[in-house]
Short mmCIF file of C-alpha atoms in Angstrom, two decimals:
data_model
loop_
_atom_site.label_atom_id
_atom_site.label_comp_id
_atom_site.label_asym_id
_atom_site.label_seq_id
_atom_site.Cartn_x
_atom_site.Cartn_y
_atom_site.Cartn_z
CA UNK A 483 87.59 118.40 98.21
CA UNK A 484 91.05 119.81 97.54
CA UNK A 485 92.45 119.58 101.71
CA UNK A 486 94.45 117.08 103.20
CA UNK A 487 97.40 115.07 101.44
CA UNK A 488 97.90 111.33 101.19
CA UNK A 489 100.33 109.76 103.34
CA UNK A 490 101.77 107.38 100.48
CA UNK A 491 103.74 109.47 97.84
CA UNK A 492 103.59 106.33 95.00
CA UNK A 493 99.87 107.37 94.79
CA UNK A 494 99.98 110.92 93.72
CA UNK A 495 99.37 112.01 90.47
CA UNK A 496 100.39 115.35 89.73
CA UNK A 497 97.41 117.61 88.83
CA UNK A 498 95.54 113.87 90.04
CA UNK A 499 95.54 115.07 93.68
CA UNK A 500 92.41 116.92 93.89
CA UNK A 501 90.73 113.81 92.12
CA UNK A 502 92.59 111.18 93.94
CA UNK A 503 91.49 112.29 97.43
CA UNK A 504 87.74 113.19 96.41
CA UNK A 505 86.94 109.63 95.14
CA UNK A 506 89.05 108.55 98.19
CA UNK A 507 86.71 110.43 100.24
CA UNK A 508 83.53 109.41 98.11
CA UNK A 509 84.28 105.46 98.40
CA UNK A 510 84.32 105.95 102.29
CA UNK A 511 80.70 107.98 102.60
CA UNK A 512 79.33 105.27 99.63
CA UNK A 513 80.85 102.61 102.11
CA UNK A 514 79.11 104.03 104.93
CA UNK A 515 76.49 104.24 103.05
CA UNK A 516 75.34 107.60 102.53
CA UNK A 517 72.91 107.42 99.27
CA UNK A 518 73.72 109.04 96.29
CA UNK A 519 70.73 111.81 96.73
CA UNK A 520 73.27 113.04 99.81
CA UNK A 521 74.15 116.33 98.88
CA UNK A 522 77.68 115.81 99.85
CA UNK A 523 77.84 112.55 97.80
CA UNK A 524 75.74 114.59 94.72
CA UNK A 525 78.42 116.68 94.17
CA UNK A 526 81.43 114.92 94.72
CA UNK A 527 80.17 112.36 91.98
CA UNK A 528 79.44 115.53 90.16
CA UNK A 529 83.23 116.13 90.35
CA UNK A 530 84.45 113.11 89.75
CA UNK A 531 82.08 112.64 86.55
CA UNK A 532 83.63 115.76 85.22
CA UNK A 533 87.25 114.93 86.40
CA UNK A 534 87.18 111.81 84.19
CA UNK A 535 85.17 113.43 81.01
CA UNK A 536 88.09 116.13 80.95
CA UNK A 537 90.25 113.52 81.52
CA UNK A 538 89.15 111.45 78.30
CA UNK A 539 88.93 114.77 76.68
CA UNK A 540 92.31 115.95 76.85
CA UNK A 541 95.21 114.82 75.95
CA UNK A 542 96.80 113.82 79.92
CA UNK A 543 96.02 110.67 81.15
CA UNK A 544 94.59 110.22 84.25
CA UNK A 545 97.19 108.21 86.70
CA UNK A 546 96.49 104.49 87.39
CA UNK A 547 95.58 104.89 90.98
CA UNK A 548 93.07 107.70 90.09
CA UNK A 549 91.39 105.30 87.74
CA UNK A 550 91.08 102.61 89.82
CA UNK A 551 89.21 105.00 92.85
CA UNK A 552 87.30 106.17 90.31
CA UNK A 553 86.24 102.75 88.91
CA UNK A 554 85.07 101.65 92.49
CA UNK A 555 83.59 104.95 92.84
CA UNK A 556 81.28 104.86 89.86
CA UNK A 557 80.56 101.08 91.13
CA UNK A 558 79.31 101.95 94.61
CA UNK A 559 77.07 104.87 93.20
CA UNK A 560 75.39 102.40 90.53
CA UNK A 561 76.66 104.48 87.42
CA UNK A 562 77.44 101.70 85.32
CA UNK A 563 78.28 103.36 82.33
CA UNK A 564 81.09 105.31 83.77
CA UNK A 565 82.42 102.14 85.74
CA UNK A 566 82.74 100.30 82.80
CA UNK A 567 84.46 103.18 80.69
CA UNK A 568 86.94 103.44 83.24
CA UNK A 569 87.33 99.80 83.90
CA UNK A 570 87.96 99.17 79.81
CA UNK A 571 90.81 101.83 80.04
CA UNK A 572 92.00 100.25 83.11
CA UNK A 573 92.26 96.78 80.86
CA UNK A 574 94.33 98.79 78.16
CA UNK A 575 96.89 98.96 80.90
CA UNK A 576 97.24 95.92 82.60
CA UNK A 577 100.33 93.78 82.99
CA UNK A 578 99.09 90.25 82.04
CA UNK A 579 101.21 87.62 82.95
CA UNK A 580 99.88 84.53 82.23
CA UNK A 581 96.44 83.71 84.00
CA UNK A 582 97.00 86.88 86.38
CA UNK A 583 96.21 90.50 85.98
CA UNK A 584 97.69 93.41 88.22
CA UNK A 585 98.38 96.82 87.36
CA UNK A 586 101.61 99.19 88.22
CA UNK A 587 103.15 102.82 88.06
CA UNK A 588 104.32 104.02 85.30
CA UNK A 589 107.10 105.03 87.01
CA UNK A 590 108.35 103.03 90.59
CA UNK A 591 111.29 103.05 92.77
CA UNK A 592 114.04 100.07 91.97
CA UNK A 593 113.46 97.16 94.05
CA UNK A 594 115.82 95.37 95.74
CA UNK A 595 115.34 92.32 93.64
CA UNK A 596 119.60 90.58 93.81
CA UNK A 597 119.06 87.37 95.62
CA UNK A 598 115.36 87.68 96.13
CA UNK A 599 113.42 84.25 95.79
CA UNK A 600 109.94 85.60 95.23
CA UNK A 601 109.62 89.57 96.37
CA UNK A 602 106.32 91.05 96.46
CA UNK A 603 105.36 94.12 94.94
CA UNK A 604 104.83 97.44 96.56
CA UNK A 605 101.57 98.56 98.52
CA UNK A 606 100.98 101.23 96.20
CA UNK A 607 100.60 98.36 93.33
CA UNK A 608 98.59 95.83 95.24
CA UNK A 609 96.15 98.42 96.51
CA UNK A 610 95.34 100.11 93.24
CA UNK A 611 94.45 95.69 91.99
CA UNK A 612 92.73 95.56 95.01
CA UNK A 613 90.28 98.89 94.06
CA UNK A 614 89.98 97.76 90.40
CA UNK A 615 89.06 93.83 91.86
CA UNK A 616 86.31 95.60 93.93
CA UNK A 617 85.33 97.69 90.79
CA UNK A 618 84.70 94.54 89.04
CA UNK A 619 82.66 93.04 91.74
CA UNK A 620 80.62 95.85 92.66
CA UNK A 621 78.25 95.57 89.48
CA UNK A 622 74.71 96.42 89.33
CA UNK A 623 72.13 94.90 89.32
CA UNK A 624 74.12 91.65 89.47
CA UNK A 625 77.68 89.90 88.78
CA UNK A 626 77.97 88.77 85.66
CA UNK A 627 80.86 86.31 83.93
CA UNK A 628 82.24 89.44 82.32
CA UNK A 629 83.06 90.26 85.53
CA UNK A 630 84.32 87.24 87.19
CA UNK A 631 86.36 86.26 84.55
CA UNK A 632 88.78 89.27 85.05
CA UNK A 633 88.47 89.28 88.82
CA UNK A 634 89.50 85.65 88.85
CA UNK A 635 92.77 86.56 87.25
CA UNK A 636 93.31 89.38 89.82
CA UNK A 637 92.98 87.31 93.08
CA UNK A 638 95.33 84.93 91.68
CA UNK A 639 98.23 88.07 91.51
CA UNK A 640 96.43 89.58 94.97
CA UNK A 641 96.93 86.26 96.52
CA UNK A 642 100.55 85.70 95.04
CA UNK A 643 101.84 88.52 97.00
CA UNK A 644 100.15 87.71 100.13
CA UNK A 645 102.60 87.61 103.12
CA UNK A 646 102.43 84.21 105.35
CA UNK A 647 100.87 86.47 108.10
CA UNK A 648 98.35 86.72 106.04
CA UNK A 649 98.56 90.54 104.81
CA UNK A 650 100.73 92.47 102.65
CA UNK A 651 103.25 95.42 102.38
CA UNK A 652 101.36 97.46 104.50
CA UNK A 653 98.24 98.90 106.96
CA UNK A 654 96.26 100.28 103.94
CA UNK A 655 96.82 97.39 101.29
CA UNK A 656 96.30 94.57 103.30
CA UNK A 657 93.10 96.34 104.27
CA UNK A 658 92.16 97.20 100.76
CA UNK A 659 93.16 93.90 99.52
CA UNK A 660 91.36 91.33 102.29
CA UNK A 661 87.83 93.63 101.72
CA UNK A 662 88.44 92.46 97.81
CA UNK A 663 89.20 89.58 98.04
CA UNK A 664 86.29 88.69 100.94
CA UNK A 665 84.25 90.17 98.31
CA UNK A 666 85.31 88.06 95.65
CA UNK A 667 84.84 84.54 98.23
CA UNK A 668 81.28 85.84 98.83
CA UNK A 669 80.72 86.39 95.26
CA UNK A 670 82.10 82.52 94.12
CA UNK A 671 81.09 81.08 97.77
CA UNK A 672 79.34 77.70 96.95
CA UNK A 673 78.29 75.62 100.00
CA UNK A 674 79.24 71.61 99.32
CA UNK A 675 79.09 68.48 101.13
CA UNK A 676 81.78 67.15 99.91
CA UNK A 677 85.63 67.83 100.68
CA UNK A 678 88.81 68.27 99.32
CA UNK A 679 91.73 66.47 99.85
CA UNK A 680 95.73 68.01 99.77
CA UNK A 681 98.41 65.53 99.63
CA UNK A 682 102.29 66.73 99.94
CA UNK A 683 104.87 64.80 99.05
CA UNK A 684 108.82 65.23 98.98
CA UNK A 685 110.84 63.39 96.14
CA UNK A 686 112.35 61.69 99.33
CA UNK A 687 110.03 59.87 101.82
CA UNK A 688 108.04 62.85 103.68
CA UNK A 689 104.09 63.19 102.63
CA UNK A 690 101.20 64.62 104.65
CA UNK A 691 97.35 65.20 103.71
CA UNK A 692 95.10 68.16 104.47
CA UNK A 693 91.56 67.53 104.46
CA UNK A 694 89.19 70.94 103.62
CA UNK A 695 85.22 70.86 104.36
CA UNK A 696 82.50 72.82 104.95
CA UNK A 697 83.34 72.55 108.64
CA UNK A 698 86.58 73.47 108.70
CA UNK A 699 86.91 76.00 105.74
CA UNK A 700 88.06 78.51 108.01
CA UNK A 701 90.74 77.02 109.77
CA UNK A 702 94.07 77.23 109.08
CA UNK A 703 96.02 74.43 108.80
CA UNK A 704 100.11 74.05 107.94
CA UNK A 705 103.09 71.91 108.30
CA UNK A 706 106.92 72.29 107.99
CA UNK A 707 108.48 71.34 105.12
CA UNK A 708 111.67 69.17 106.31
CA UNK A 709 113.95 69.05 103.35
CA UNK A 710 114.84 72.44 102.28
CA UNK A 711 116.63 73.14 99.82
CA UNK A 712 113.82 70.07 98.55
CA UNK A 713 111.22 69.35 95.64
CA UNK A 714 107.44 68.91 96.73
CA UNK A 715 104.31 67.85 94.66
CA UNK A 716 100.80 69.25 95.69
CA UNK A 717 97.66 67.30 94.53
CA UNK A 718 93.92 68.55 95.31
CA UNK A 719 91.27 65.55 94.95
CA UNK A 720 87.80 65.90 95.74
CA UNK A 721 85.36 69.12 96.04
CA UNK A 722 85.81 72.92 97.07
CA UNK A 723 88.33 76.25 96.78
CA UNK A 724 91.55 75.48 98.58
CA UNK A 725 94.30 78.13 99.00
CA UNK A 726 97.64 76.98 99.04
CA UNK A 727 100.65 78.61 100.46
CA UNK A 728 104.53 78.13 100.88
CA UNK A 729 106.38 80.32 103.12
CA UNK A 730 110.09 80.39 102.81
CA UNK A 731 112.63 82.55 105.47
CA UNK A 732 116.23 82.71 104.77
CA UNK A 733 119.06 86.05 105.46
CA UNK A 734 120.66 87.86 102.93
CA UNK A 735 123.71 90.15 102.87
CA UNK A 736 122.75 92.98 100.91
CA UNK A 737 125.33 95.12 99.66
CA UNK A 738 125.07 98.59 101.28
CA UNK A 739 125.56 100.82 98.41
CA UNK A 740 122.11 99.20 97.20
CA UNK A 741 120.17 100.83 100.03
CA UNK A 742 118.34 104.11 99.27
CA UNK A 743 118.76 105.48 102.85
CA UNK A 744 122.25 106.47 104.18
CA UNK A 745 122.13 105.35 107.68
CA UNK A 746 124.79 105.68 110.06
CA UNK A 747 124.84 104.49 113.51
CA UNK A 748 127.27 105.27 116.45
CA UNK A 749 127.56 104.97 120.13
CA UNK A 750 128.51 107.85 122.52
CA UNK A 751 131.08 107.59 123.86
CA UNK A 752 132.26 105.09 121.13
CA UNK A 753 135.02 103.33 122.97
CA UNK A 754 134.82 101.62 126.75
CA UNK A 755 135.95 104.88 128.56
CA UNK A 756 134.93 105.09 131.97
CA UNK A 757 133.00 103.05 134.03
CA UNK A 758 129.98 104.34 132.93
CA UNK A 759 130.36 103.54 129.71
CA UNK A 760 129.82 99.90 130.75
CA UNK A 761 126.63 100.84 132.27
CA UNK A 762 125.29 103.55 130.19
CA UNK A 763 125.51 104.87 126.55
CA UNK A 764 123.95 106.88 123.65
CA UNK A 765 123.01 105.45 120.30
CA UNK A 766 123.02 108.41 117.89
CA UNK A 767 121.38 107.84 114.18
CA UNK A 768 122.12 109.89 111.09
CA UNK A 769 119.26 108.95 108.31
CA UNK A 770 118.99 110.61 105.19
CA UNK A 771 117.27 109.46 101.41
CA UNK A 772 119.11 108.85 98.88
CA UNK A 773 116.83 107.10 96.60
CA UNK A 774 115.19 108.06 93.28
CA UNK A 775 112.11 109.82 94.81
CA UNK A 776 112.46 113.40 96.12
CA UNK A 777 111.15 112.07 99.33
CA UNK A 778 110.31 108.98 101.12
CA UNK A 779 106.98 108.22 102.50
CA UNK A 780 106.55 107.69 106.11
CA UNK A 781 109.15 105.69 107.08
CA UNK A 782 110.39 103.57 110.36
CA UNK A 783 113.90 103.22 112.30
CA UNK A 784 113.58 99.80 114.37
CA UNK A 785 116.53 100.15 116.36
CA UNK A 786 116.93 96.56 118.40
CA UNK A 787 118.61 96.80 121.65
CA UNK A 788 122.11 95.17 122.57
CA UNK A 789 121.48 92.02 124.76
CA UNK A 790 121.25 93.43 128.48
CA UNK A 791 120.52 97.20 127.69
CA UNK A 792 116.85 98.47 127.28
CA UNK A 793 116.34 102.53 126.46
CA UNK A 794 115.61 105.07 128.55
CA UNK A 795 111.82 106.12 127.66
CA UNK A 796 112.22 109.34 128.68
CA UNK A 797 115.35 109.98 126.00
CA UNK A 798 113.01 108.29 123.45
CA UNK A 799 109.81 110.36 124.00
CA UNK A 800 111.75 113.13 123.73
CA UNK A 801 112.35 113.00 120.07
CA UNK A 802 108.70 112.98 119.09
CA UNK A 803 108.89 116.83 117.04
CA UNK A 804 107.79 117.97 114.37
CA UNK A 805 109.12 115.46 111.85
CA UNK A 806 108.87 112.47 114.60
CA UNK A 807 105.57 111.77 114.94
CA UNK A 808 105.71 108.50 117.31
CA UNK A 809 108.17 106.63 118.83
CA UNK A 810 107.13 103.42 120.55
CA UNK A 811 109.25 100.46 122.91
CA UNK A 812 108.06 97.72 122.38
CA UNK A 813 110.05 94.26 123.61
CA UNK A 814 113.54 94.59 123.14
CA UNK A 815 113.09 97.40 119.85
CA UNK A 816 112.78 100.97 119.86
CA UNK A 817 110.84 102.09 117.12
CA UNK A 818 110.31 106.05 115.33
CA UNK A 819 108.00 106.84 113.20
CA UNK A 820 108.97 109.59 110.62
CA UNK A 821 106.21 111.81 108.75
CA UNK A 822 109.42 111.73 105.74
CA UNK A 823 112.97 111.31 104.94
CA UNK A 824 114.35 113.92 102.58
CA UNK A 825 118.23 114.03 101.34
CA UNK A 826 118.67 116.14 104.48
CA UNK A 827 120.10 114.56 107.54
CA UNK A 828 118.07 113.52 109.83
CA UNK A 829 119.98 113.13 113.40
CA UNK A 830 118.18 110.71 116.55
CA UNK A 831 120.01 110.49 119.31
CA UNK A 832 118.64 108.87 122.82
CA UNK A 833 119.48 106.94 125.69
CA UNK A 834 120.47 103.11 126.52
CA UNK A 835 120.72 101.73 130.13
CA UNK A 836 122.40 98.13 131.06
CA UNK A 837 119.88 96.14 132.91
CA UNK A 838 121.28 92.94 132.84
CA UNK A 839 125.20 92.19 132.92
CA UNK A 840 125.66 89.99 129.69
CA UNK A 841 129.06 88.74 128.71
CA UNK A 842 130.40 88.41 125.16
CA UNK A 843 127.96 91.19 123.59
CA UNK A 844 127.43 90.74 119.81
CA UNK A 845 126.08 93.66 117.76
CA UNK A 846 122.55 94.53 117.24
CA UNK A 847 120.58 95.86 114.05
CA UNK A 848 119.26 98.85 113.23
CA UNK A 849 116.55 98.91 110.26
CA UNK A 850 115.55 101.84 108.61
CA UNK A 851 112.14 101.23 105.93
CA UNK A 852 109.58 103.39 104.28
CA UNK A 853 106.27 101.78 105.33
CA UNK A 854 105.03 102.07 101.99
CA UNK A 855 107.20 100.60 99.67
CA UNK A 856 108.83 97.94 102.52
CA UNK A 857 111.78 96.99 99.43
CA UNK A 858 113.28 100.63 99.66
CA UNK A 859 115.61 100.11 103.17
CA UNK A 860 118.86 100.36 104.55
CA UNK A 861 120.29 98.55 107.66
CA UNK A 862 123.53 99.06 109.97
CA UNK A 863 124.79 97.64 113.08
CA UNK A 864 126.37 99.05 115.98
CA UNK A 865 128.10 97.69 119.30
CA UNK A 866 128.26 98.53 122.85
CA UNK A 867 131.01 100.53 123.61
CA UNK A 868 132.49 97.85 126.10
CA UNK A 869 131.22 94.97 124.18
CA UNK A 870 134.09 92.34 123.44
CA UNK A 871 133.61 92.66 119.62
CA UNK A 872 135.32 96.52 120.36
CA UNK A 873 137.80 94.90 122.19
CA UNK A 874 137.46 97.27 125.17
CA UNK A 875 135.80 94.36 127.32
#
């Protein structure tokens, strides 16, 4: 299987490609399932078998995403020996930090990391733990403790970079990552009578209790945290798995020669001329990458809407071309979808209408991101051309 190309950029190895998107292909039809004796399924483990014996052969190594398809591959087809060969060279190149095990490129974009309390890592690294976590717990003809010992210490990084919605950087790691780690509650599931108790306290006078049972084990159940900045103690009595999570928001000014996008935003006409211009106006975008990557992957402009002013759908649909590939409205946003952003500029222009008069306009946000690795962005703002902040009001 050598058609088709993968939409995230981090995951692509080089001569890898061909074998990346074959045991891409082969975990979906084992997932299915189509039995090994499919003829399809024959020979693309007939590929992938001799992908990874020229692989240990020579003297390139196979790219960590490659390895870790292949490991779940060789898993869902029952060939044990080749899952574990793969998973012990997996092992040789694991980051280990403490009780947790996760796995990177050799070779990833800077994060924006100044000011940061706890950022998460990209989608292309939690979905290659994910594949090696399902690896481990797709072992035949049962689980073992060889294998939950390791996959223990990968949930705990997995759930460490969970978001407090509940997924992760993106679509296809949070979809990777929840099937591993439903896998891994299914595999250490015991049922108990018993519960388990969660008591928070502050080091002034706030303290609540959770209580988690059998009938309420799916249930989510939170509480704000009243002093912040603050100190909190967690205590688990009792029986059971509990998962524990803090969520902290907060803004940041990040300083724009940090971003790897060049994004400029401006307003046609740009000053309050005419009477029109009160009513009507065009927000024009110039987006170009200026990161360390030749390319971004597909990436997203949210451009939010000055109070009063929604765009013209029309205007917006009309961008959708051949390096647009959506464009959506949703609430007060406008948001295109681009296929890529190379070091070429890219230049969006479409149209705003006032529908409510609002006085005292403040300037809105516009957010450009690449959907795969969400720490690689650049924002800008712009004004209405008769806003007060102009001073043409």
């Amino acid at each position: 299987l050598s058609s088709g190309s993968l939409l995230n950029n981090a995951i692509k190895g080089g001569v890898d490609d061909e074998v990346t998107l074959s045991a891409y292909i082969t975990i979906a039809l084992l997932e299915m399932p189509l039995p090994v004796t499919h003829p399809v399924v024959r020979n693309a483990l007939f590929c992938l078998d001799s992908a990874w014996k020229s692989a240990k052969e020579g003297s390139q190594d196979s790219h960590v995403y490659t390895k870790a398809l292949l490991a779940y591959a060789f898993a869902l087809a029952g060939n044990q020996e080749r899952r574990t060969e793969v998973l012990t060279s997996l092992h040789k190149e694991a980051v280990k930090n403490g009780n947790s095990i996760h796995w990177t490129r050799p070779q990833k974009p800077r994060a924006l990391t100044e000011d940061v309390y706890q950022p998460r890592a990209p989608s292309a690294e939690v979905e290659m733990t994910a594949y090696v976590l399902l690896a481990h717990l797709t072992a035949q003809p049962a689980l073992t403790s060889e294998d939950l010992t390791p996959a223990t210490s990968i949930v705990k990084w997995i759930s460490k970079q969970q978001n407090s919605q509940g997924g992760f950087s993106s679509t296809q790691d949070t979809v990777v990552a929840l099937h591993a780690l439903s896998r891994y509650g299914a595999a250490t599931f015991t049922r108990t009578s018993k519960a388990a108790q969660v008591t928070i306290k502050s080091s002034g006078t706030f303290s609540t209790k959770f209580q988690v049972e059998n009938s309420n084990r799916l249930l989510l159940q939170q509480v704000s945290l009243p002093e912040v900045p603050g100190e909190y103690s967690m205590s688990v009595t009792g029986e059971g798995c509990v998962y524990l999570q803090t969520s902290l928001k907060y803004n940041i000014l990040l300083k724009k020669d940090e971003f790897p996008f060049a994004l400029e935003v401006q307003t046609l006409p740009q000053t309050c001329d005419g009477r029109e211009a009160h009513t009507s106006f065009q927000i024009s975008l110039n987006i170009s990458y200026i990161g360390s990557r030749q390319a971004s992957n597909m990436a997203i402009v949210d451009v939010k809407m000055v109070s009063g002013f929604i765009p013209l759908k029309p205007t917006v649909k009309m961008l959708e071309r051949s390096d647009v590939s959506r464009t959506e409205v949703s609430n007060n946003h406008v948001l295109i979808y681009l296929d890529k952003v190379t070091n070429e500029t890219l230049t969006l222009t479409f149209t705003v209408l006032q529908d409510i008069p609002v006085r005292d306009l403040k300037p809105a946000i516009v957010k450009v991101y690449d959907y795969y690795e969400t720490d690689e962005f650049a924002v800008a703002e712009y004004s209405a051309p008769c806003s007060k902040d102009t001073g043409n009001a």
